[in-house]
PDB file of C-alpha atoms in Angstrom:
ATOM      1  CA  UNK A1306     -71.383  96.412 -13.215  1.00  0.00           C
ATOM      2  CA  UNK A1307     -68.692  98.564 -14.666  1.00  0.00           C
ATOM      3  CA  UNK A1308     -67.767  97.315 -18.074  1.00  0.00           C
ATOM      4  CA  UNK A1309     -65.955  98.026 -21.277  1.00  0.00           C
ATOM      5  CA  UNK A1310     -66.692  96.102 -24.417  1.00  0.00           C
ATOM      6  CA  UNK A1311     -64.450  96.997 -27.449  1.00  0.00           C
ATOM      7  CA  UNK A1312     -66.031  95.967 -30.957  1.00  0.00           C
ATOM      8  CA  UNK A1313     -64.991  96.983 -34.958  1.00  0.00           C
ATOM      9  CA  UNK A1314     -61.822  94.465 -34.974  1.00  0.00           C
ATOM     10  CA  UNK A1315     -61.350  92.242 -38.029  1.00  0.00           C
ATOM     11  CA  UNK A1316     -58.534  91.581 -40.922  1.00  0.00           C
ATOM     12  CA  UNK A1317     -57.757  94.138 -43.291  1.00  0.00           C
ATOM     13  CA  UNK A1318     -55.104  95.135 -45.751  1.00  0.00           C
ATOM     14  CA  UNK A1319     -51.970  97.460 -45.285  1.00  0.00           C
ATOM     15  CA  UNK A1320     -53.881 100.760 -46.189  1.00  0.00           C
ATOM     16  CA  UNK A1321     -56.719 100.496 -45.174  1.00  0.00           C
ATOM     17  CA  UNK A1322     -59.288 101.652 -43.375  1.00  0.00           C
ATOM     18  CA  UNK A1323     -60.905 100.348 -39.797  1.00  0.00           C
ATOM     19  CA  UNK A1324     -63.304 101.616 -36.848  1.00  0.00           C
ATOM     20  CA  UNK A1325     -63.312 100.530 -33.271  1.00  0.00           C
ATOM     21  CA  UNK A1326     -66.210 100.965 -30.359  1.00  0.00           C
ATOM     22  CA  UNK A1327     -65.870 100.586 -26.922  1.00  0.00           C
ATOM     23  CA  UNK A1328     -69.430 100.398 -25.615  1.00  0.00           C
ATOM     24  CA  UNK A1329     -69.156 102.052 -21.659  1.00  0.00           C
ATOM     25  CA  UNK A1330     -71.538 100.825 -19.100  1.00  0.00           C
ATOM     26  CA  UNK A1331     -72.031 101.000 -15.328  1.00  0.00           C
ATOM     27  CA  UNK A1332     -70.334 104.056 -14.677  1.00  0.00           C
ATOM     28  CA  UNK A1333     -70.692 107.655 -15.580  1.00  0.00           C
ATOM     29  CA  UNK A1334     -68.883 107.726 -19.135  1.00  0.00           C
ATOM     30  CA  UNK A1335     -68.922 111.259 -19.461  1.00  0.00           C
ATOM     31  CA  UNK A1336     -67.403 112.398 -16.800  1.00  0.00           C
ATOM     32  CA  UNK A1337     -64.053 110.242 -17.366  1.00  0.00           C
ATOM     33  CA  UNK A1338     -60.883 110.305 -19.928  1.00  0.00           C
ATOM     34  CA  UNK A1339     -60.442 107.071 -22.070  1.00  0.00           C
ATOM     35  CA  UNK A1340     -57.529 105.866 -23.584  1.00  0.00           C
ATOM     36  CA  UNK A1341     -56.681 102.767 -26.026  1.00  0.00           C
ATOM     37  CA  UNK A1342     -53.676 100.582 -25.648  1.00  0.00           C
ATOM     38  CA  UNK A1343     -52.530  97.955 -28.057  1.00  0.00           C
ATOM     39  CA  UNK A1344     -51.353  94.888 -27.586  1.00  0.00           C
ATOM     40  CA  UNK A1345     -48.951  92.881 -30.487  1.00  0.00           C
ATOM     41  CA  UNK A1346     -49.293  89.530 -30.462  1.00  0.00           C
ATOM     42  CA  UNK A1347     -47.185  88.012 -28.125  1.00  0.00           C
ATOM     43  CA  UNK A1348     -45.853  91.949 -27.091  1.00  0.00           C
ATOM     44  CA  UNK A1349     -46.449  93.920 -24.364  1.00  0.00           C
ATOM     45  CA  UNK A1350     -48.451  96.787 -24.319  1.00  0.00           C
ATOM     46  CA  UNK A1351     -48.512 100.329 -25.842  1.00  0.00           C
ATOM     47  CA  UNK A1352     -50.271 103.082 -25.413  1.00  0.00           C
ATOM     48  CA  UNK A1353     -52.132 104.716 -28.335  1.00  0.00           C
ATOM     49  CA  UNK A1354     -54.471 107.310 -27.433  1.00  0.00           C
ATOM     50  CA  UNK A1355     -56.236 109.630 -24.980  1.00  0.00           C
ATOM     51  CA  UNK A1356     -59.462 111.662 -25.056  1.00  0.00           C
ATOM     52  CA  UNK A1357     -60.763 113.825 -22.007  1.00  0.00           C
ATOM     53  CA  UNK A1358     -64.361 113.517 -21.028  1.00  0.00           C
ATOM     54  CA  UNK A1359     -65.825 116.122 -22.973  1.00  0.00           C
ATOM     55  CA  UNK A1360     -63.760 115.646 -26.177  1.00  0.00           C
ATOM     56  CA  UNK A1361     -62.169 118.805 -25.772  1.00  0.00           C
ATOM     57  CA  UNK A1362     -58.387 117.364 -25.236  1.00  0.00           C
ATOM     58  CA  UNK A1363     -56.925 114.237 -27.734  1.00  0.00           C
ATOM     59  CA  UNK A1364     -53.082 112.819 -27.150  1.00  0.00           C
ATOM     60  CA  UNK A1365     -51.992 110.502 -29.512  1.00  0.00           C
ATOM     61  CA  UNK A1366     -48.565 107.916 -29.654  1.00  0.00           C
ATOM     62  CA  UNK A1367     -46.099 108.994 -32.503  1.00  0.00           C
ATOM     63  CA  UNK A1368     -46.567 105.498 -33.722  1.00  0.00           C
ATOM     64  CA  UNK A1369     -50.294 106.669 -34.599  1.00  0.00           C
ATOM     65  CA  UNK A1370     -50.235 110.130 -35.620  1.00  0.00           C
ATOM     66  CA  UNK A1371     -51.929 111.458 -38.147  1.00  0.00           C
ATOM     67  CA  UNK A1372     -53.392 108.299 -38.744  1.00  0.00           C
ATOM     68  CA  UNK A1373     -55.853 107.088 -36.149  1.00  0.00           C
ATOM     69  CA  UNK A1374     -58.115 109.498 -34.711  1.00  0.00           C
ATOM     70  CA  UNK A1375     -59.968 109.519 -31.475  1.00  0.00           C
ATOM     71  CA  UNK A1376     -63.792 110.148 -30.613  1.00  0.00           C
ATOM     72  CA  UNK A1377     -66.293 109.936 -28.460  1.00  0.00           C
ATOM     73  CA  UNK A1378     -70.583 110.006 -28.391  1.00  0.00           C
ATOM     74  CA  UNK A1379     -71.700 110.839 -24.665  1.00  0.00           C
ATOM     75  CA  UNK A1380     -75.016 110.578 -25.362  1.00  0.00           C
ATOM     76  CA  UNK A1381     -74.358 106.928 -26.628  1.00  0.00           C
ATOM     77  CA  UNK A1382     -71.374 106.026 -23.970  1.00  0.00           C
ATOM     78  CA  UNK A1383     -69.061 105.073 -26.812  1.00  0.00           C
ATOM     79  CA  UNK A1384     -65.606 105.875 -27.494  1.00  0.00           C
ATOM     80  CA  UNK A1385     -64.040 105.142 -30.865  1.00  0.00           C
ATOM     81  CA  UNK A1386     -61.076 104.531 -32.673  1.00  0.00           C
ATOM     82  CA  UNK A1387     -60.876 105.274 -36.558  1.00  0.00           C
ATOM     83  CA  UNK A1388     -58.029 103.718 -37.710  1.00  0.00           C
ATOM     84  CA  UNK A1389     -56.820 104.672 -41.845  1.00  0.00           C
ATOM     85  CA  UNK A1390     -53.805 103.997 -43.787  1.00  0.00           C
ATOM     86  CA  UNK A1391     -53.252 101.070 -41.891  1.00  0.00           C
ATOM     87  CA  UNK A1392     -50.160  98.399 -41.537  1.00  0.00           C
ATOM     88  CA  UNK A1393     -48.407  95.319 -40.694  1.00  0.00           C
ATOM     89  CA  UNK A1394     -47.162  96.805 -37.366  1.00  0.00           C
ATOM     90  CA  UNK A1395     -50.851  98.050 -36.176  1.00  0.00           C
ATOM     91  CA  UNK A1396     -51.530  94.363 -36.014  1.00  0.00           C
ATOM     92  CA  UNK A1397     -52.542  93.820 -32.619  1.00  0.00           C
ATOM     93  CA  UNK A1398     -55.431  93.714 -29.665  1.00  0.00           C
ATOM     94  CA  UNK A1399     -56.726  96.829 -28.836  1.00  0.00           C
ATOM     95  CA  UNK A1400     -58.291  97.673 -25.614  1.00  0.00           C
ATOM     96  CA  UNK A1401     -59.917 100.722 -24.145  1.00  0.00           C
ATOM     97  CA  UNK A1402     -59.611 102.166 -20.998  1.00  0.00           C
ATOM     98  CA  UNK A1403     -60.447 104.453 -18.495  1.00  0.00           C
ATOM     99  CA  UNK A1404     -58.400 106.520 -17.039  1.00  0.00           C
ATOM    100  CA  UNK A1405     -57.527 110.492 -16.524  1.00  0.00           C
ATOM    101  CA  UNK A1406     -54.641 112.567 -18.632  1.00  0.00           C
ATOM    102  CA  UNK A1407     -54.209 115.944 -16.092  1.00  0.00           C
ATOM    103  CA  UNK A1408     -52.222 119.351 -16.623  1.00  0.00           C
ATOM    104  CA  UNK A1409     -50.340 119.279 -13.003  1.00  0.00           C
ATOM    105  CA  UNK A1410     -48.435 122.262 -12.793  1.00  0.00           C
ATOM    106  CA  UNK A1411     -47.148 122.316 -15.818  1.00  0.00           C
ATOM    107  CA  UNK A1412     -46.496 118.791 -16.596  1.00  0.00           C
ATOM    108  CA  UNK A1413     -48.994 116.378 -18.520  1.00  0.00           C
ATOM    109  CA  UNK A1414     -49.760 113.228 -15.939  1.00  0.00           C
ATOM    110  CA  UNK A1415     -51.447 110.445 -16.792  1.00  0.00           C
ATOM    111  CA  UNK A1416     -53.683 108.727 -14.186  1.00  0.00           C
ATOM    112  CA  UNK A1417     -53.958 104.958 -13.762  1.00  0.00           C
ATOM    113  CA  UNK A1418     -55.921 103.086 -15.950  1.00  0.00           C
ATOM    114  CA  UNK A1419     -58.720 101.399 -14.082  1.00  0.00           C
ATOM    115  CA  UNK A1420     -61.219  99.677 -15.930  1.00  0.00           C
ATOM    116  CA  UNK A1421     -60.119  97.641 -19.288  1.00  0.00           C
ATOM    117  CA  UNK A1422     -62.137  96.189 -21.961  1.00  0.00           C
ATOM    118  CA  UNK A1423     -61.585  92.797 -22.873  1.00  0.00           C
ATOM    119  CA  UNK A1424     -59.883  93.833 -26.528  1.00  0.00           C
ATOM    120  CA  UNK A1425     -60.494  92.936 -29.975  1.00  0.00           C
ATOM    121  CA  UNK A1426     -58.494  92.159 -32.534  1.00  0.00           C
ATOM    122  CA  UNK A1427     -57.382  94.430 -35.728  1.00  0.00           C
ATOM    123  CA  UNK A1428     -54.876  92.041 -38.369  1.00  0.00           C
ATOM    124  CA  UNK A1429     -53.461  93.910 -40.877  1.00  0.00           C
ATOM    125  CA  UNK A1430     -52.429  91.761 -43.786  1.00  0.00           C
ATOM    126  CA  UNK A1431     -52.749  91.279 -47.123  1.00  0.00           C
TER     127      UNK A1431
ATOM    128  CA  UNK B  35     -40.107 108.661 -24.210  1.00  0.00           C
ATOM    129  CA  UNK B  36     -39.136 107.198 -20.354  1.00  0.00           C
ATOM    130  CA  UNK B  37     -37.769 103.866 -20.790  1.00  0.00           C
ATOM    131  CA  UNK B  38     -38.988 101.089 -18.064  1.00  0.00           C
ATOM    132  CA  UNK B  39     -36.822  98.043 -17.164  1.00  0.00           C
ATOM    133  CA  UNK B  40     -38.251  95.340 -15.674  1.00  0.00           C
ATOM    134  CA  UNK B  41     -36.299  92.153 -14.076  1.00  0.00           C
ATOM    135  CA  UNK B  42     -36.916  89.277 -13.897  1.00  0.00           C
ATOM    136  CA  UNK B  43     -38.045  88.871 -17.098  1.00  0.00           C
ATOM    137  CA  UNK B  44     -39.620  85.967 -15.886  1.00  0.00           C
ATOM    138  CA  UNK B  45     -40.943  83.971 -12.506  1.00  0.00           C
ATOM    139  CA  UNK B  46     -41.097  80.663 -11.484  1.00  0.00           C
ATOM    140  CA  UNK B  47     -42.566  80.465  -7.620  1.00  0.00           C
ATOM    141  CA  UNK B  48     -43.510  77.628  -5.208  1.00  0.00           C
ATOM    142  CA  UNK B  49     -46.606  78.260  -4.006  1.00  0.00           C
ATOM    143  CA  UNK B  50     -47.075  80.428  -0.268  1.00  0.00           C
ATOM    144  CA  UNK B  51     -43.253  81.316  -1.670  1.00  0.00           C
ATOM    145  CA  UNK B  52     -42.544  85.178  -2.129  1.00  0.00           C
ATOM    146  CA  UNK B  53     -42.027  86.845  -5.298  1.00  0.00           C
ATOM    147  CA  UNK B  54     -40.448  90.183  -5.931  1.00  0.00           C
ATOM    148  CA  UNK B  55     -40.246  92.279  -9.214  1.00  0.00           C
ATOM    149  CA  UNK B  56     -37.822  95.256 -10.430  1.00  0.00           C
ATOM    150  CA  UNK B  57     -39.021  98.174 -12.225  1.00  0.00           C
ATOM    151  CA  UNK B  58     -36.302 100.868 -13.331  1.00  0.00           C
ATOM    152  CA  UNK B  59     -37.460 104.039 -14.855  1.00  0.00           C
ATOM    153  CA  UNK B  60     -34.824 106.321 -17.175  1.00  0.00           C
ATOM    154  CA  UNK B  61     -36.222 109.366 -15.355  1.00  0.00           C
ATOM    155  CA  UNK B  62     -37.528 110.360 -12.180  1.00  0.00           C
ATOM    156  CA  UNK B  63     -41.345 109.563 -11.832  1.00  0.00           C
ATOM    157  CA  UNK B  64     -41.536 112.017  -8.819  1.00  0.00           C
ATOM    158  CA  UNK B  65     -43.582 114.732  -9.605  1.00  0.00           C
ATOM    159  CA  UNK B  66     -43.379 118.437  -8.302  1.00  0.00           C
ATOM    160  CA  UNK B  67     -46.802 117.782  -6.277  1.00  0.00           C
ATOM    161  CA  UNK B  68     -45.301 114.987  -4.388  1.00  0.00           C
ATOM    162  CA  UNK B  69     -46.615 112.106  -5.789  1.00  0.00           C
ATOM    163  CA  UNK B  70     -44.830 109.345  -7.795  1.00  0.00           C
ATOM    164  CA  UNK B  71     -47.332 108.442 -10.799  1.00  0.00           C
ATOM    165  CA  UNK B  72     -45.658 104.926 -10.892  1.00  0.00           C
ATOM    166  CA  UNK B  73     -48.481 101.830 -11.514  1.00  0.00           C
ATOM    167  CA  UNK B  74     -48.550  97.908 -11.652  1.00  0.00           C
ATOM    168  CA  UNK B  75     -50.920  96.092 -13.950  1.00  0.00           C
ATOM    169  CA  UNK B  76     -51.455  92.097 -14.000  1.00  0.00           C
ATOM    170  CA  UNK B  77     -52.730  90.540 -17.397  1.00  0.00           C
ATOM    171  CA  UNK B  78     -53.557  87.038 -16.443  1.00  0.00           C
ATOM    172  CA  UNK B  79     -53.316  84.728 -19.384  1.00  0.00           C
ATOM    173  CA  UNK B  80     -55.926  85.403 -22.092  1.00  0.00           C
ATOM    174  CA  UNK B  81     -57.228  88.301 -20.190  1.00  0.00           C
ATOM    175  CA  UNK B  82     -56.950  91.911 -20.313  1.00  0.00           C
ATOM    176  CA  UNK B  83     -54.806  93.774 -18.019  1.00  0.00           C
ATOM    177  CA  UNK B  84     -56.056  94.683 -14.817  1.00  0.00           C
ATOM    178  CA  UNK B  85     -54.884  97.530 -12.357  1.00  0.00           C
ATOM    179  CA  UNK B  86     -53.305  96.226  -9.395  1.00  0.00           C
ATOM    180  CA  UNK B  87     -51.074  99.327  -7.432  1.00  0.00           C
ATOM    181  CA  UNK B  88     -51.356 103.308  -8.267  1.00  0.00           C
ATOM    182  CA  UNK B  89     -49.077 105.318  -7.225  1.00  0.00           C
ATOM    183  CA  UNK B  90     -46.171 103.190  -6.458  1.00  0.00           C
ATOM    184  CA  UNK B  91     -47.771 101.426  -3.018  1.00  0.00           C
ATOM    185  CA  UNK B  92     -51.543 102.300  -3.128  1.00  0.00           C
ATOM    186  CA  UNK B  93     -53.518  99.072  -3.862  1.00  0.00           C
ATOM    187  CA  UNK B  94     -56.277  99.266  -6.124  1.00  0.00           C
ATOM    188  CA  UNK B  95     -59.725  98.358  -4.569  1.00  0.00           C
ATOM    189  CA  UNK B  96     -60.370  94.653  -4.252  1.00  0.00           C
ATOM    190  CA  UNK B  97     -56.721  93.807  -4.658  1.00  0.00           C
ATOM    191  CA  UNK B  98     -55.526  91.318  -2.189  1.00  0.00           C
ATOM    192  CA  UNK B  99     -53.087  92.541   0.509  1.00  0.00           C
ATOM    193  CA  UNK B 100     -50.557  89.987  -0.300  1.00  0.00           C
ATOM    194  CA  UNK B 101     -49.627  92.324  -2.992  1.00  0.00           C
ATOM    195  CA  UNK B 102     -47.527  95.720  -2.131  1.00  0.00           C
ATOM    196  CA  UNK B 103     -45.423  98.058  -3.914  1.00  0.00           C
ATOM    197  CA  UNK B 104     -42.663 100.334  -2.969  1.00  0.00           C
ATOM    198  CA  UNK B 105     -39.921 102.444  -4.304  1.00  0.00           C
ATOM    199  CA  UNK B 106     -39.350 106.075  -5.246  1.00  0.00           C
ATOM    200  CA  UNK B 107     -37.603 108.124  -7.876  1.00  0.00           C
ATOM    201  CA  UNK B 108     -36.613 105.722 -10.420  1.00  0.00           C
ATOM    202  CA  UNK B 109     -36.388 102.416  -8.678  1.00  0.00           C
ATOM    203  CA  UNK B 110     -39.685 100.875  -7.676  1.00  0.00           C
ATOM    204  CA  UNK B 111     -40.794  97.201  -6.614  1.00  0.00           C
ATOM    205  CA  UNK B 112     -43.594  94.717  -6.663  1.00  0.00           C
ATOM    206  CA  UNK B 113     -44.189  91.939  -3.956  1.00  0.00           C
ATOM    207  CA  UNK B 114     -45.979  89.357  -3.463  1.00  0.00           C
ATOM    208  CA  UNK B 115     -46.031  87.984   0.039  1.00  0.00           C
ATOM    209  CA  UNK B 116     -47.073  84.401  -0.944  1.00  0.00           C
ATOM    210  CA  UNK B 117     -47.620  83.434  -3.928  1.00  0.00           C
ATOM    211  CA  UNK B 118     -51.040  81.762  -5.021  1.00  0.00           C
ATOM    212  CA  UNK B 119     -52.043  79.932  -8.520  1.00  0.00           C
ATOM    213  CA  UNK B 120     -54.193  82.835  -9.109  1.00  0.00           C
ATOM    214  CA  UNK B 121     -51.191  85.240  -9.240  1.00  0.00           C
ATOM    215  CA  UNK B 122     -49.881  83.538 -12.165  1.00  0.00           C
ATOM    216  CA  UNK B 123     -49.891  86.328 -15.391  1.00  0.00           C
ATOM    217  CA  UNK B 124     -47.090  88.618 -16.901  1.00  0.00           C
ATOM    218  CA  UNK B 125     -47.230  91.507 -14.759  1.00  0.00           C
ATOM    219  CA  UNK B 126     -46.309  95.177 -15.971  1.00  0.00           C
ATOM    220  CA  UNK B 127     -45.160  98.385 -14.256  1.00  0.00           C
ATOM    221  CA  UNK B 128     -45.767 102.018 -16.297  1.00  0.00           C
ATOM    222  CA  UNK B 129     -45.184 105.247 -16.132  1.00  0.00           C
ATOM    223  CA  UNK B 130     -47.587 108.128 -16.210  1.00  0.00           C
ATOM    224  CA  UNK B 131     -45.295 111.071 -14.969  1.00  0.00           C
ATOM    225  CA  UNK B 132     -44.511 111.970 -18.945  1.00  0.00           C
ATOM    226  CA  UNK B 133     -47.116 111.495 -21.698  1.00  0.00           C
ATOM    227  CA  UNK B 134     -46.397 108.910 -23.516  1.00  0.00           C
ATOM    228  CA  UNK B 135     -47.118 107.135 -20.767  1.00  0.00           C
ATOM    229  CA  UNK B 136     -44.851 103.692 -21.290  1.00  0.00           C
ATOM    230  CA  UNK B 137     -44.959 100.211 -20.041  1.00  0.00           C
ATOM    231  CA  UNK B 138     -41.993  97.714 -19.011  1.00  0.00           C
ATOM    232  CA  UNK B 139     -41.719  94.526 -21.201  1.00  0.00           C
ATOM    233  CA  UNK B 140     -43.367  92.425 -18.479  1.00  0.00           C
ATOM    234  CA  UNK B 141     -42.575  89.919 -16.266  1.00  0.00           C
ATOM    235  CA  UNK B 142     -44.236  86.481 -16.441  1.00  0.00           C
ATOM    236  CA  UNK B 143     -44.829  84.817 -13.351  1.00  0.00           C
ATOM    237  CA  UNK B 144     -45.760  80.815 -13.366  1.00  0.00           C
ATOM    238  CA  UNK B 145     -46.341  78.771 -10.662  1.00  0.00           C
ATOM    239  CA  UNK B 146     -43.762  75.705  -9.951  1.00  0.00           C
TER     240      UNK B 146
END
């Protein structure tokens, strides 16, 4: 079935460094955008960052910039999240998704999100 | 970035009751090709959000009937027509007409 399944979450401290996966299955990875959206504890969610299918596009959140960066293997149906210079406010479950970012006539769209991993958690704390 | 507005902020509903939640957007979410890229998400508790409505009223696939949305420009609602235990979750509208795209706080619906 189609599934999601983020991995790569643990503690570590303010400045440091982190990786996530999201491992795709049942559905053709390559052909679809991703995104991941975090989730403070106890928060609602936020959105982080986008990639398009082919890797050629990459939005990120302001929050994130310049810090996390966004990737993707195609031949391995993974999509990752490196995370450096982290902090106390990055604490939080991250999930992947899938879902489509589109140039429509001029404006950026971003499709619904229709599949979501079940998250795992980053802790950023000393 | 578009601000969203939810209210209630929270739900408390008999069950086979209806329930009905606000969604206010700072801007417009209609776009120049005619659609209104307005969504609703459920996170049941200790779950992962799931997608419930695209599009302001279009229901994802294998979402029950009982659930509808409806709106346009900036104003936009979710119903539920009765209410069952399994609806229970904080449920969250977003936008995805301006990149970021941005969620409401969330409204938590519990069952009396």
């Amino acid at each position: 079935q189609v599934q999601l399944v983020e991995s790569g979450g643990g503690v570590v401290q303010p400045g440091g460094s982190l990786r996530l996966s999201c491992a795709a299955s049942g559905f053709t990875f390559s052909s679809y955008g991703m995104h991941w959206v975090r989730q403070a504890p106890g928060k609602g969610l936020e959105w982080v960052a986008f990639i398009r299918y082919d890797g050629s596009n990459k939005y990120y959140a302001d929050s994130v910039k310049g810090r996390f960066t966004i990737s993707r293997d195609n031949s391995k149906n993974t999509l990752y999240l490196q995370m450096n210079s982290l902090r106390a406010e990055d604490t939080a479950v991250y999930y992947c998704a899938k879902g489509g970012v589109a140039m429509v006539r001029g404006v950026i769209i971003t499709r619904a999100f229709d599949i979501w991993g079940q998250g795992t958690m980053v802790t950023v704390s000393s | 970035d578009i601000v969203m507005t939810q209210t209630p902020l929270s739900l408390s509903v008999t069950p086979g009751q209806p329930a009905s939640i606000s969604c206010k957007s700072s801007q417009s979410l209609l776009h120049s090709d005619g659609k209104t890229y307005l969504y609703w998400y459920l996170q049941k508790p200790g779950q992962s959000p799931q997608l419930l409505i695209y599009e302001v009223s279009s229901r994802f696939s294998g979402v029950p009937d009982r659930f509808s949305g409806s709106g346009s420009g900036t104003d936009f609602t979710l119903k539920i027509s009765r209410v069952e235990a399994e609806d229970v979750g904080v449920y969250y509208c977003m936008q995805g007409i301006h990149l970021p795209g941005t969620f409401g706080q969330g409204t938590k619906v519990e069952i009396k």
